[in-house]
PDB file of N, CA, C, O and CB in Angstrom:
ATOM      1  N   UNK A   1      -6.456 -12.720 -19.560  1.00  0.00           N
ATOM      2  CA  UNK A   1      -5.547 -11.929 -18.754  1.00  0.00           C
ATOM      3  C   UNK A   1      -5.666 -12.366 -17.297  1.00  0.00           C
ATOM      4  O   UNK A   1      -6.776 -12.594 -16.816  1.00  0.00           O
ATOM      5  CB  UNK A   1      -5.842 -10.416 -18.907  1.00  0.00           C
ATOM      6  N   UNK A   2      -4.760 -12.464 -16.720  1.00  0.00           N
ATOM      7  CA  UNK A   2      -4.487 -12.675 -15.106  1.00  0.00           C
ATOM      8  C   UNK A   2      -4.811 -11.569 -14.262  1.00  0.00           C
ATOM      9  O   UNK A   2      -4.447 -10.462 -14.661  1.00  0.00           O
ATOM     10  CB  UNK A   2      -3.011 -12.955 -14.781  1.00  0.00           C
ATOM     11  N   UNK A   3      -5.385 -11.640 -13.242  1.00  0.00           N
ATOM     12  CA  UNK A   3      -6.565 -11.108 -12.213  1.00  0.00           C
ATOM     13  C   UNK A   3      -5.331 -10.807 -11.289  1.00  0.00           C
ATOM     14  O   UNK A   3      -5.239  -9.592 -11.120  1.00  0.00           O
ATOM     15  CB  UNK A   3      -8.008 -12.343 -11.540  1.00  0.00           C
ATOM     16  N   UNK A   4      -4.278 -11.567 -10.585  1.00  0.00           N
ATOM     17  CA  UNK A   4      -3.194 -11.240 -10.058  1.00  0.00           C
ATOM     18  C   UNK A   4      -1.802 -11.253 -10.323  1.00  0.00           C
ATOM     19  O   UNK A   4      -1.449 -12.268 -10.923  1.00  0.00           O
ATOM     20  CB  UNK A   4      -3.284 -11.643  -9.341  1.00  0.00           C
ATOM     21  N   UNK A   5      -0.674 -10.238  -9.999  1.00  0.00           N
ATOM     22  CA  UNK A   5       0.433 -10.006 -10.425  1.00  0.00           C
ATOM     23  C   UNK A   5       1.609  -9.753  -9.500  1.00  0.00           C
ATOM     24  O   UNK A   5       1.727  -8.604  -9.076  1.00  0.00           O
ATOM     25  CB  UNK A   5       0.237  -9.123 -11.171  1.00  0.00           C
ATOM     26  N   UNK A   6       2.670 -10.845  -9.058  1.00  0.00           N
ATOM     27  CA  UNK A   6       3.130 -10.672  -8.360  1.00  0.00           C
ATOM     28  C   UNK A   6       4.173 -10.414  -8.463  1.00  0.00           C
ATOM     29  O   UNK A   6       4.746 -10.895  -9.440  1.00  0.00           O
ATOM     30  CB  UNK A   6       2.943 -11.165  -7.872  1.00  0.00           C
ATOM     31  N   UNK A   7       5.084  -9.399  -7.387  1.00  0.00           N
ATOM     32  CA  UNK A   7       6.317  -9.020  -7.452  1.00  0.00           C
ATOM     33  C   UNK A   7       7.725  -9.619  -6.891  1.00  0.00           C
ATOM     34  O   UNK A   7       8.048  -9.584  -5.703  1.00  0.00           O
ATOM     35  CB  UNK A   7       6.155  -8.026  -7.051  1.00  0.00           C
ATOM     36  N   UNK A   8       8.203  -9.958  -7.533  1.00  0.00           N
ATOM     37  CA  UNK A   8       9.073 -11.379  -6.846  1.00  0.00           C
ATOM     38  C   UNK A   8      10.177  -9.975  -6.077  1.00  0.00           C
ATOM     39  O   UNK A   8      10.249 -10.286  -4.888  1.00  0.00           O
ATOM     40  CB  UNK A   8      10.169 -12.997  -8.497  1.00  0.00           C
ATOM     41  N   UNK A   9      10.622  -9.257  -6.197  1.00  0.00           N
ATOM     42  CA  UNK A   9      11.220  -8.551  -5.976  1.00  0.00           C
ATOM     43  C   UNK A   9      11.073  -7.723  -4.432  1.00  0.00           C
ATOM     44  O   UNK A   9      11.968  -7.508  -3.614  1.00  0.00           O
ATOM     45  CB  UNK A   9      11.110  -8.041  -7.033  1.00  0.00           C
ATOM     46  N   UNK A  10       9.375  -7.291  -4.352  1.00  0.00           N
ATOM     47  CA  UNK A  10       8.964  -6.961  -3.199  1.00  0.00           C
ATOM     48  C   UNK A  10       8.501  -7.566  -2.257  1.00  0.00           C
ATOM     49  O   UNK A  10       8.487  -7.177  -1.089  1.00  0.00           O
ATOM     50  CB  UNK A  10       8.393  -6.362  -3.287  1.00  0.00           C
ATOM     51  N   UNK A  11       7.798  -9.248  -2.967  1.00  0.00           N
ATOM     52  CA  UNK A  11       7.296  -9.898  -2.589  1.00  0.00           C
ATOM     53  C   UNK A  11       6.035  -9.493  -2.351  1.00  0.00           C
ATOM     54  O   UNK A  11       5.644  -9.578  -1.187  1.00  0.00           O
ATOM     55  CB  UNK A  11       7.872 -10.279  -1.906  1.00  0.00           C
ATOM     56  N   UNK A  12       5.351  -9.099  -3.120  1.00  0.00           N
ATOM     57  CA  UNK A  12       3.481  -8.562  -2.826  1.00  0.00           C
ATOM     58  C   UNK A  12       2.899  -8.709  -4.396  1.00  0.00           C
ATOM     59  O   UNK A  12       3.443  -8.640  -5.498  1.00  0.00           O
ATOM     60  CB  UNK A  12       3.199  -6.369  -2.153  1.00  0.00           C
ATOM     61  N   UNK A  13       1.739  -8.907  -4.017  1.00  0.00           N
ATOM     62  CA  UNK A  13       0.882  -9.456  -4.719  1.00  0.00           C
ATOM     63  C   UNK A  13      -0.324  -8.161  -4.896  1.00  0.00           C
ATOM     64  O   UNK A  13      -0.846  -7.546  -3.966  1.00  0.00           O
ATOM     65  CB  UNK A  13       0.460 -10.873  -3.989  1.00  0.00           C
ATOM     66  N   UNK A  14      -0.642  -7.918  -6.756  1.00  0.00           N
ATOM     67  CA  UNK A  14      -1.364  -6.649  -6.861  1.00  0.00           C
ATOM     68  C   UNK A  14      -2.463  -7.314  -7.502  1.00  0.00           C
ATOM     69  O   UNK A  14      -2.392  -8.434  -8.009  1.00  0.00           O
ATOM     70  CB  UNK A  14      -0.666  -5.367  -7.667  1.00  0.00           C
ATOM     71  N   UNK A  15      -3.635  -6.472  -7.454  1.00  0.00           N
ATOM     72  CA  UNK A  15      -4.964  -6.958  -8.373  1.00  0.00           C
ATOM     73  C   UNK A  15      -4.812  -6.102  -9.578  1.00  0.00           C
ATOM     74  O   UNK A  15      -4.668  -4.889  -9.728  1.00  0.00           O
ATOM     75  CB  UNK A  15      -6.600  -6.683  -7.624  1.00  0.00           C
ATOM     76  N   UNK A  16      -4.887  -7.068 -10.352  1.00  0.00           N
ATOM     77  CA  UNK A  16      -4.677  -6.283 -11.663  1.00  0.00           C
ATOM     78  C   UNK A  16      -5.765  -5.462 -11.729  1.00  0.00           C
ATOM     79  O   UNK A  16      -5.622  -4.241 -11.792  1.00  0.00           O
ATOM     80  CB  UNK A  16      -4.568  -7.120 -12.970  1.00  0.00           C
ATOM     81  N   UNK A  17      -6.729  -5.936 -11.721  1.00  0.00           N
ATOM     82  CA  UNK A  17      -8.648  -5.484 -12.059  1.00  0.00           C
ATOM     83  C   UNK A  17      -8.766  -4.433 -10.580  1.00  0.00           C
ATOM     84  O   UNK A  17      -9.674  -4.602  -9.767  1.00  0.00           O
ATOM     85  CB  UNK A  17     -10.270  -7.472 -11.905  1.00  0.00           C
ATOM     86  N   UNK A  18      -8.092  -3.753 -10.474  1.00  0.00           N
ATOM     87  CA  UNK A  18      -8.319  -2.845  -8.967  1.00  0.00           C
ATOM     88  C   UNK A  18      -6.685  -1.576  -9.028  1.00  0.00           C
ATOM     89  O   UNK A  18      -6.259  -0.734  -8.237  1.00  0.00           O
ATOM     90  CB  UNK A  18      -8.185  -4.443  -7.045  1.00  0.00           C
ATOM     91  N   UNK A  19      -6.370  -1.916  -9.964  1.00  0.00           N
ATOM     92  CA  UNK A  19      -5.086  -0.936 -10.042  1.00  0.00           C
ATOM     93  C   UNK A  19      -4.861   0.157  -9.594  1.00  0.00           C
ATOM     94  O   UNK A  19      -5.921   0.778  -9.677  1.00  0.00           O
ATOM     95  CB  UNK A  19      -4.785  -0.623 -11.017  1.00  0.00           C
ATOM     96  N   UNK A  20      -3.719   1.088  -8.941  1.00  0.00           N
ATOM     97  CA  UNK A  20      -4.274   2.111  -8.639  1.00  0.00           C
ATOM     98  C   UNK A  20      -2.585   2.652  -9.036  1.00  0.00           C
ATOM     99  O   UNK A  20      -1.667   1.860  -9.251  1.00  0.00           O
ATOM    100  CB  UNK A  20      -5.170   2.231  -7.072  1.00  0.00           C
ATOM    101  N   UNK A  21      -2.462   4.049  -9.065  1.00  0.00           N
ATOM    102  CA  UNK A  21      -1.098   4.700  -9.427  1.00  0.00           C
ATOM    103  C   UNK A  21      -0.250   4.625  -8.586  1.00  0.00           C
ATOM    104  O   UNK A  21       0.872   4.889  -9.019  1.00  0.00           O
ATOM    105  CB  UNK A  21      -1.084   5.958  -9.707  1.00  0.00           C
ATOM    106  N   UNK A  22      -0.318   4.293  -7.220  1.00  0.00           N
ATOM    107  CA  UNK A  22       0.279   4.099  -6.299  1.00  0.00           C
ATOM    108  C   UNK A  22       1.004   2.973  -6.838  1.00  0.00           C
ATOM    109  O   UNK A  22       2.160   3.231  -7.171  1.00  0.00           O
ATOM    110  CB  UNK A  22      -0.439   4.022  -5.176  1.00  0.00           C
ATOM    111  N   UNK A  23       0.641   1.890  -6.989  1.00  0.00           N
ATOM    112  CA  UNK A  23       0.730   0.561  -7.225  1.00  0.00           C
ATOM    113  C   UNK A  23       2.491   0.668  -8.084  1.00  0.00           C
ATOM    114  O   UNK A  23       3.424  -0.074  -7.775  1.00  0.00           O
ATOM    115  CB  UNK A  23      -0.852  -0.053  -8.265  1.00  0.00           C
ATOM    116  N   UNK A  24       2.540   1.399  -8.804  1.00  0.00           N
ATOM    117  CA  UNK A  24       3.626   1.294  -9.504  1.00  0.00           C
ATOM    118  C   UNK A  24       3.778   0.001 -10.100  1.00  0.00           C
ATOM    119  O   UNK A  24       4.818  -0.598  -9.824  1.00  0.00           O
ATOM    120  CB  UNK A  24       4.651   1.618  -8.771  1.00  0.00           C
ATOM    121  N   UNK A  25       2.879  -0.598 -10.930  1.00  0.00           N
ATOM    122  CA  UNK A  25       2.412  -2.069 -11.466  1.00  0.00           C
ATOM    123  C   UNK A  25       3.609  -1.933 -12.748  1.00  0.00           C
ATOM    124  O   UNK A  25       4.583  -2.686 -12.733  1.00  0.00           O
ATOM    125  CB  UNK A  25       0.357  -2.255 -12.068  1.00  0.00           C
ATOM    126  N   UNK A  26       3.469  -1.144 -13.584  1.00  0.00           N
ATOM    127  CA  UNK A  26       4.361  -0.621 -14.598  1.00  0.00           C
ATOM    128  C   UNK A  26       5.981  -0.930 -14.927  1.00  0.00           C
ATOM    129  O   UNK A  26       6.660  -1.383 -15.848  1.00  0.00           O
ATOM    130  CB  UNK A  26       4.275   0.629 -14.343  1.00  0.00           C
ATOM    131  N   UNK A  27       6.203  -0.244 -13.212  1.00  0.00           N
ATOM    132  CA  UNK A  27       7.658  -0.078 -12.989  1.00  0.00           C
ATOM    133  C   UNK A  27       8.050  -2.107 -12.431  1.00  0.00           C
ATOM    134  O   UNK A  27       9.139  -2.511 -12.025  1.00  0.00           O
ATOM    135  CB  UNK A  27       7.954   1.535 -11.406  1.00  0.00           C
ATOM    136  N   UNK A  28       7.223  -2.658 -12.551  1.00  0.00           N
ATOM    137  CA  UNK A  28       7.998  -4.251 -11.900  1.00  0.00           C
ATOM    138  C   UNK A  28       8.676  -4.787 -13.507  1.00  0.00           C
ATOM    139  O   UNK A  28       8.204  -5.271 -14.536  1.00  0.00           O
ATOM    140  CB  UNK A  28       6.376  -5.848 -11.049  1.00  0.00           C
ATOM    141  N   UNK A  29       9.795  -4.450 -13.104  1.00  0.00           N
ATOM    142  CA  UNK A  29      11.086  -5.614 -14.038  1.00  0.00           C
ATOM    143  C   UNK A  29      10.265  -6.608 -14.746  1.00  0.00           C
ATOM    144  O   UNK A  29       9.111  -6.670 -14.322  1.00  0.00           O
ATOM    145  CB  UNK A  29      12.323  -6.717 -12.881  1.00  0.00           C
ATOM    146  N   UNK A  30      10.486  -7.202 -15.472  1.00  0.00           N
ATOM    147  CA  UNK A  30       9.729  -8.409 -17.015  1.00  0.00           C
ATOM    148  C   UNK A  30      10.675  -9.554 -15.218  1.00  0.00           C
ATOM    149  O   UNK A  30      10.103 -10.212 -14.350  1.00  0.00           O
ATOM    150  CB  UNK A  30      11.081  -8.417 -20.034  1.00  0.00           C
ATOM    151  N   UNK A  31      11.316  -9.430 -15.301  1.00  0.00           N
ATOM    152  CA  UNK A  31      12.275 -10.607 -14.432  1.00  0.00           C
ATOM    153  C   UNK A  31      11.374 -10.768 -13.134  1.00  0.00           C
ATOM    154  O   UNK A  31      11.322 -11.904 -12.663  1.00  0.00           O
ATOM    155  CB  UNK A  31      14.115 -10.007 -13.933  1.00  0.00           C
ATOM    156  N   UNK A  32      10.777  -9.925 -12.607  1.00  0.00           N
ATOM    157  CA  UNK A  32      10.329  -9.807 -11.512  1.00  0.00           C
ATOM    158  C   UNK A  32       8.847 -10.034 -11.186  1.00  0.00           C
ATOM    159  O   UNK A  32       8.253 -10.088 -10.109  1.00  0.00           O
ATOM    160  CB  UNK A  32      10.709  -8.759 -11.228  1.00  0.00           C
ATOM    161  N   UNK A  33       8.366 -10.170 -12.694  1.00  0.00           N
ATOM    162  CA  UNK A  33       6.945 -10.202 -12.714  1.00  0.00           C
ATOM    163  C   UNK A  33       6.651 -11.921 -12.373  1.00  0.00           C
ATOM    164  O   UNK A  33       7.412 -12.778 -12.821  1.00  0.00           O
ATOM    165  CB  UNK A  33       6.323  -9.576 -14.327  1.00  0.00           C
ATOM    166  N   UNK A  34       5.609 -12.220 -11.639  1.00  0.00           N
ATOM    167  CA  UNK A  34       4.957 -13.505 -10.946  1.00  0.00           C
ATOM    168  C   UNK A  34       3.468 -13.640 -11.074  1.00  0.00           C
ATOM    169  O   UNK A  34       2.649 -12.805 -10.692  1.00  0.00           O
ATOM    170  CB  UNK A  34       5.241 -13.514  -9.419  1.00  0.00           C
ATOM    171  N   UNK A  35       3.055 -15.505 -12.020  1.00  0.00           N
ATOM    172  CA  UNK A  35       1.753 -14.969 -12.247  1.00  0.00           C
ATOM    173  C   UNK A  35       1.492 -16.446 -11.338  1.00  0.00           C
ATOM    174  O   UNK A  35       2.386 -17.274 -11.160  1.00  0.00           O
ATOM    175  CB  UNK A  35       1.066 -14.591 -14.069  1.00  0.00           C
ATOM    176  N   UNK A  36       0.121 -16.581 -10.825  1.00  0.00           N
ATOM    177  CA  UNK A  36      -0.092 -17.375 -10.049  1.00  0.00           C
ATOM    178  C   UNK A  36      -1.213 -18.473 -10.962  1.00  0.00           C
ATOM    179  O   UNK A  36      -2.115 -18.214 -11.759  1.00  0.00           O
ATOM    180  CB  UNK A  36      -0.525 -16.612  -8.732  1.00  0.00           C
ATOM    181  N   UNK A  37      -0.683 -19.765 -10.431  1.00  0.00           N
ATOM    182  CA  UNK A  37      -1.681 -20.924 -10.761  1.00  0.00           C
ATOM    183  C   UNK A  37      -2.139 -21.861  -9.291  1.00  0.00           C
ATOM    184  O   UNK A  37      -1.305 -22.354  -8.532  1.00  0.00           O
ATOM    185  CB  UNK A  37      -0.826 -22.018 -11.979  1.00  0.00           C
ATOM    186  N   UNK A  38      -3.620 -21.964  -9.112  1.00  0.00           N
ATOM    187  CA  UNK A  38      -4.400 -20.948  -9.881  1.00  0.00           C
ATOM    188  C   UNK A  38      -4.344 -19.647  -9.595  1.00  0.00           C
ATOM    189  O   UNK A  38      -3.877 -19.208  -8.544  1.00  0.00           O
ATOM    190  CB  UNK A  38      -5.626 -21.180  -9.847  1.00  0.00           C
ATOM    191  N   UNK A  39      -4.951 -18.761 -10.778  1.00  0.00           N
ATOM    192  CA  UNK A  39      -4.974 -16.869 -10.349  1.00  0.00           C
ATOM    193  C   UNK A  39      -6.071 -16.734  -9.273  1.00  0.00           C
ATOM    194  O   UNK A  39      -7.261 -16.613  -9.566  1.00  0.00           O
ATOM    195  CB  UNK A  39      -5.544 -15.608 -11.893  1.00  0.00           C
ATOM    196  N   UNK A  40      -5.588 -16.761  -7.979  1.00  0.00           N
ATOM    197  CA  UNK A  40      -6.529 -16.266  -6.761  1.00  0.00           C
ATOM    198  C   UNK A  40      -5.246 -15.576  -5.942  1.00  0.00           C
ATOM    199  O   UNK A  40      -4.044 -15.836  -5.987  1.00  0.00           O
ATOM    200  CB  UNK A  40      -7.503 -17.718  -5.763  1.00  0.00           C
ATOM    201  N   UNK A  41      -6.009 -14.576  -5.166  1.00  0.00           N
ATOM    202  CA  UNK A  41      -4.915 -14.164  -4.075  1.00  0.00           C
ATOM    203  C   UNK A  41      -4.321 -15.110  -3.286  1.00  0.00           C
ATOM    204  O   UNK A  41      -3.103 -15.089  -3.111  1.00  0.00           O
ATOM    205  CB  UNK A  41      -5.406 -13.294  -3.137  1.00  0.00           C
ATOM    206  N   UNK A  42      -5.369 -16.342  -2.545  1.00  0.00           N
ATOM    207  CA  UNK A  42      -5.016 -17.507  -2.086  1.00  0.00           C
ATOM    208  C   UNK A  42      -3.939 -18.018  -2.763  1.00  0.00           C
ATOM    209  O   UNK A  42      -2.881 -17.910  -2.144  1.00  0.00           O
ATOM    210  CB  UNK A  42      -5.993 -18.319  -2.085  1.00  0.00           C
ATOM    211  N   UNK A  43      -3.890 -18.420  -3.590  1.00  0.00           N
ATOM    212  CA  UNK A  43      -2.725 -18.849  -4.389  1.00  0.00           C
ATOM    213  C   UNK A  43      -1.568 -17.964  -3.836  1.00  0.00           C
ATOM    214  O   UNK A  43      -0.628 -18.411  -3.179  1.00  0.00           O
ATOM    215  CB  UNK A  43      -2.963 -18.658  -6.032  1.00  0.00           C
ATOM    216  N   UNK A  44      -1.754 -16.570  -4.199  1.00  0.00           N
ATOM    217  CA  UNK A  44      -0.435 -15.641  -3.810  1.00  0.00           C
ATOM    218  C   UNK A  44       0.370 -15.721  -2.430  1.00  0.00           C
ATOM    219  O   UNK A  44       1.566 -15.848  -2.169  1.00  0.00           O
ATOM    220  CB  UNK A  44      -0.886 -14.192  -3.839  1.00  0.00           C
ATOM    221  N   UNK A  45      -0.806 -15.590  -1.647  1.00  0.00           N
ATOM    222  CA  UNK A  45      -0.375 -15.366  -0.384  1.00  0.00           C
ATOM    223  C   UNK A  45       0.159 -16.604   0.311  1.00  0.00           C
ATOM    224  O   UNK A  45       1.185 -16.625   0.992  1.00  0.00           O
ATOM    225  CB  UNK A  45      -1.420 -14.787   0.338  1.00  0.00           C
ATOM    226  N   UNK A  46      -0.759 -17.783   0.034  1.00  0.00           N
ATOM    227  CA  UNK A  46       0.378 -19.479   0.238  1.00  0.00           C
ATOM    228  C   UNK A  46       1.424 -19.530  -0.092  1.00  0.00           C
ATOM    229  O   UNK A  46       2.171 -20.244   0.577  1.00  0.00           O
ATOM    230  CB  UNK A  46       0.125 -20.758  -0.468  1.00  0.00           C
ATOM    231  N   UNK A  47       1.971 -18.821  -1.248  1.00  0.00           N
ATOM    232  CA  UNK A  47       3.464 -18.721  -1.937  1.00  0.00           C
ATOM    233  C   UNK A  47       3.979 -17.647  -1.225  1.00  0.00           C
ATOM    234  O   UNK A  47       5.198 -17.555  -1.373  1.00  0.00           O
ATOM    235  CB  UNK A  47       3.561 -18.418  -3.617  1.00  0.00           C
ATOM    236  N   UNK A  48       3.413 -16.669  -0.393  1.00  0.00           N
ATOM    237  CA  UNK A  48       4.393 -15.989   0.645  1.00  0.00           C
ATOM    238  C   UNK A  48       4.487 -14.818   0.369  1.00  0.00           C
ATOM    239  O   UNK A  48       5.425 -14.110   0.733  1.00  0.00           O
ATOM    240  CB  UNK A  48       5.717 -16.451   0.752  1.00  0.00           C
ATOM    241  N   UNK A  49       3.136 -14.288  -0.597  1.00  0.00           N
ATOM    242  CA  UNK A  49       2.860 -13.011  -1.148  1.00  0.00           C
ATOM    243  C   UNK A  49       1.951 -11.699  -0.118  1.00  0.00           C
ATOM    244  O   UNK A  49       0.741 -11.526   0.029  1.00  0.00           O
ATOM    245  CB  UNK A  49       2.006 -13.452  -2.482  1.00  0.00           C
ATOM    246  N   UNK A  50       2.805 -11.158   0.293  1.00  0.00           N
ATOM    247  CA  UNK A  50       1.801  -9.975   0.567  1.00  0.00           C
ATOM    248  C   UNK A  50       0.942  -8.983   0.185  1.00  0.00           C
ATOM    249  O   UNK A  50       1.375  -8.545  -0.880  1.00  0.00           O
ATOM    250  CB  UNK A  50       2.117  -9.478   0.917  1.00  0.00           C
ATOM    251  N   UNK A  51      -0.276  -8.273   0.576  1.00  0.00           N
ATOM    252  CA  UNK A  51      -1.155  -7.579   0.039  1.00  0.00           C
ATOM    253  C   UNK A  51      -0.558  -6.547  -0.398  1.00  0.00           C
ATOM    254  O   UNK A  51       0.501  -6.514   0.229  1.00  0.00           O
ATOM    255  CB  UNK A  51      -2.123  -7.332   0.741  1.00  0.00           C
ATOM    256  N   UNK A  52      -0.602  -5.593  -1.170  1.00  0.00           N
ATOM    257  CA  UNK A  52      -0.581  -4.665  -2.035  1.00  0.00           C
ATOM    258  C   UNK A  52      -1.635  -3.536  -1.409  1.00  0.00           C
ATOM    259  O   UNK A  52      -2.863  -3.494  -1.484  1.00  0.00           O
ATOM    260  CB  UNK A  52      -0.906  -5.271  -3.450  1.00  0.00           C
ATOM    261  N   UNK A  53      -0.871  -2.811  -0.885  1.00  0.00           N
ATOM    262  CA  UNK A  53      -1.393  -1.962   0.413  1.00  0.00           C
ATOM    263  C   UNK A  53      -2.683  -0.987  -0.464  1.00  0.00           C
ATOM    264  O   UNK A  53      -3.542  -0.536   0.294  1.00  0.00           O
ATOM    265  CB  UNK A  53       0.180  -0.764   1.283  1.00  0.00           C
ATOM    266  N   UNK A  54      -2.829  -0.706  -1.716  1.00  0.00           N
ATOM    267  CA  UNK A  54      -3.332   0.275  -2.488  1.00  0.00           C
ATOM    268  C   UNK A  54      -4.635  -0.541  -3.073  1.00  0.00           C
ATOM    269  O   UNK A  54      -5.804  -0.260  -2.813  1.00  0.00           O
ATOM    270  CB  UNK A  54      -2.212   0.859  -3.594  1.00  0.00           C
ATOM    271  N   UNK A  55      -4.148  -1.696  -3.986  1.00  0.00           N
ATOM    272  CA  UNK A  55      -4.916  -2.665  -4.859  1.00  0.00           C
ATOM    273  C   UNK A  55      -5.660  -3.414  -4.014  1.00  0.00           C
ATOM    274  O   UNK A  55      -6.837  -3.491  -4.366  1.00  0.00           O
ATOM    275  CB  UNK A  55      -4.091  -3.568  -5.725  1.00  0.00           C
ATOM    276  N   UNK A  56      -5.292  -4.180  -2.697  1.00  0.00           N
ATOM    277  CA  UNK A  56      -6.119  -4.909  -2.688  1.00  0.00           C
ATOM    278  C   UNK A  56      -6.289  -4.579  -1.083  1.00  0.00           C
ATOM    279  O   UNK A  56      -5.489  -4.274  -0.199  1.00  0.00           O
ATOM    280  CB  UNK A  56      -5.812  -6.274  -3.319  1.00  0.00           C
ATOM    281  N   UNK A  57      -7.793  -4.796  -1.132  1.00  0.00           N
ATOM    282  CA  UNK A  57      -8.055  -4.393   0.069  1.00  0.00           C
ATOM    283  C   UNK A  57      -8.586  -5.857   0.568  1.00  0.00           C
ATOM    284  O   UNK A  57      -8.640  -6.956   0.015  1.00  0.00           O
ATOM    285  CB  UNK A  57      -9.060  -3.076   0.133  1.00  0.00           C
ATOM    286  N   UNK A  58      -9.120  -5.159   2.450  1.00  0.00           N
ATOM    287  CA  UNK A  58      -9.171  -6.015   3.207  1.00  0.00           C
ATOM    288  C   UNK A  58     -10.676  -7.264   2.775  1.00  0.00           C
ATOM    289  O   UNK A  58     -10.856  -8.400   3.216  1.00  0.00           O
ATOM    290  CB  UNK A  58      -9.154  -5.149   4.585  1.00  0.00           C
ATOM    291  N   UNK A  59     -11.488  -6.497   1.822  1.00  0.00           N
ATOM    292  CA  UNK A  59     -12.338  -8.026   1.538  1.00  0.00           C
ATOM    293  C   UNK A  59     -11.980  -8.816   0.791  1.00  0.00           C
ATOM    294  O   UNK A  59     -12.826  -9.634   0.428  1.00  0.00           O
ATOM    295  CB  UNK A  59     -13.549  -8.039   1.071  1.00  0.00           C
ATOM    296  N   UNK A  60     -10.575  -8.925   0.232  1.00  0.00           N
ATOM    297  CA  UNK A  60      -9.968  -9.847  -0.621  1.00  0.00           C
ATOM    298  C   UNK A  60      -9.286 -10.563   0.170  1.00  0.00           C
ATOM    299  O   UNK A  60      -8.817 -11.572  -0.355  1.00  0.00           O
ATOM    300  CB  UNK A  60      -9.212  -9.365  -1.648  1.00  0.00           C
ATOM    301  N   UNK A  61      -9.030 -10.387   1.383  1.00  0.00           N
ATOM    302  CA  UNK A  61      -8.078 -11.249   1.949  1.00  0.00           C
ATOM    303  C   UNK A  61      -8.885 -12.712   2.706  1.00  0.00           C
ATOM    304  O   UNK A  61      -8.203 -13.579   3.252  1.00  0.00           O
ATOM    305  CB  UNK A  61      -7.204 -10.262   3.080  1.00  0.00           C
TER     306      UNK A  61
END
């Protein structure tokens, strides 16, 4: 399973392994869902992904 999940839609990037209800991880469209190679936030955020104000906090960045 993939560690990060990104929202092409919002453009932000969630930790799967850190989820929180806020997150609304659930509600992202099958169309909208983004998985990163490799799975690191690095990866996400080079592709232009922002943090996930709930999931991932500031020692991940």
């Amino acid at each position: 399973m993939a560690d990060y999940l990104g929202d092409n839609n919002k453009r932000k990037v969630h930790d799967l392994l850190n989820q929180k209800e806020n997150c609304q991880i659930d509600e992202i469209m099958i169309v909208h869902k983004r998985y990163f190679i490799p799975d690191t936030f690095v990866q996400a955020n080079s592709e232009g992904y922002d943090s996930c104000v709930w999931c991932i906090d500031a020692s991940q960045k």
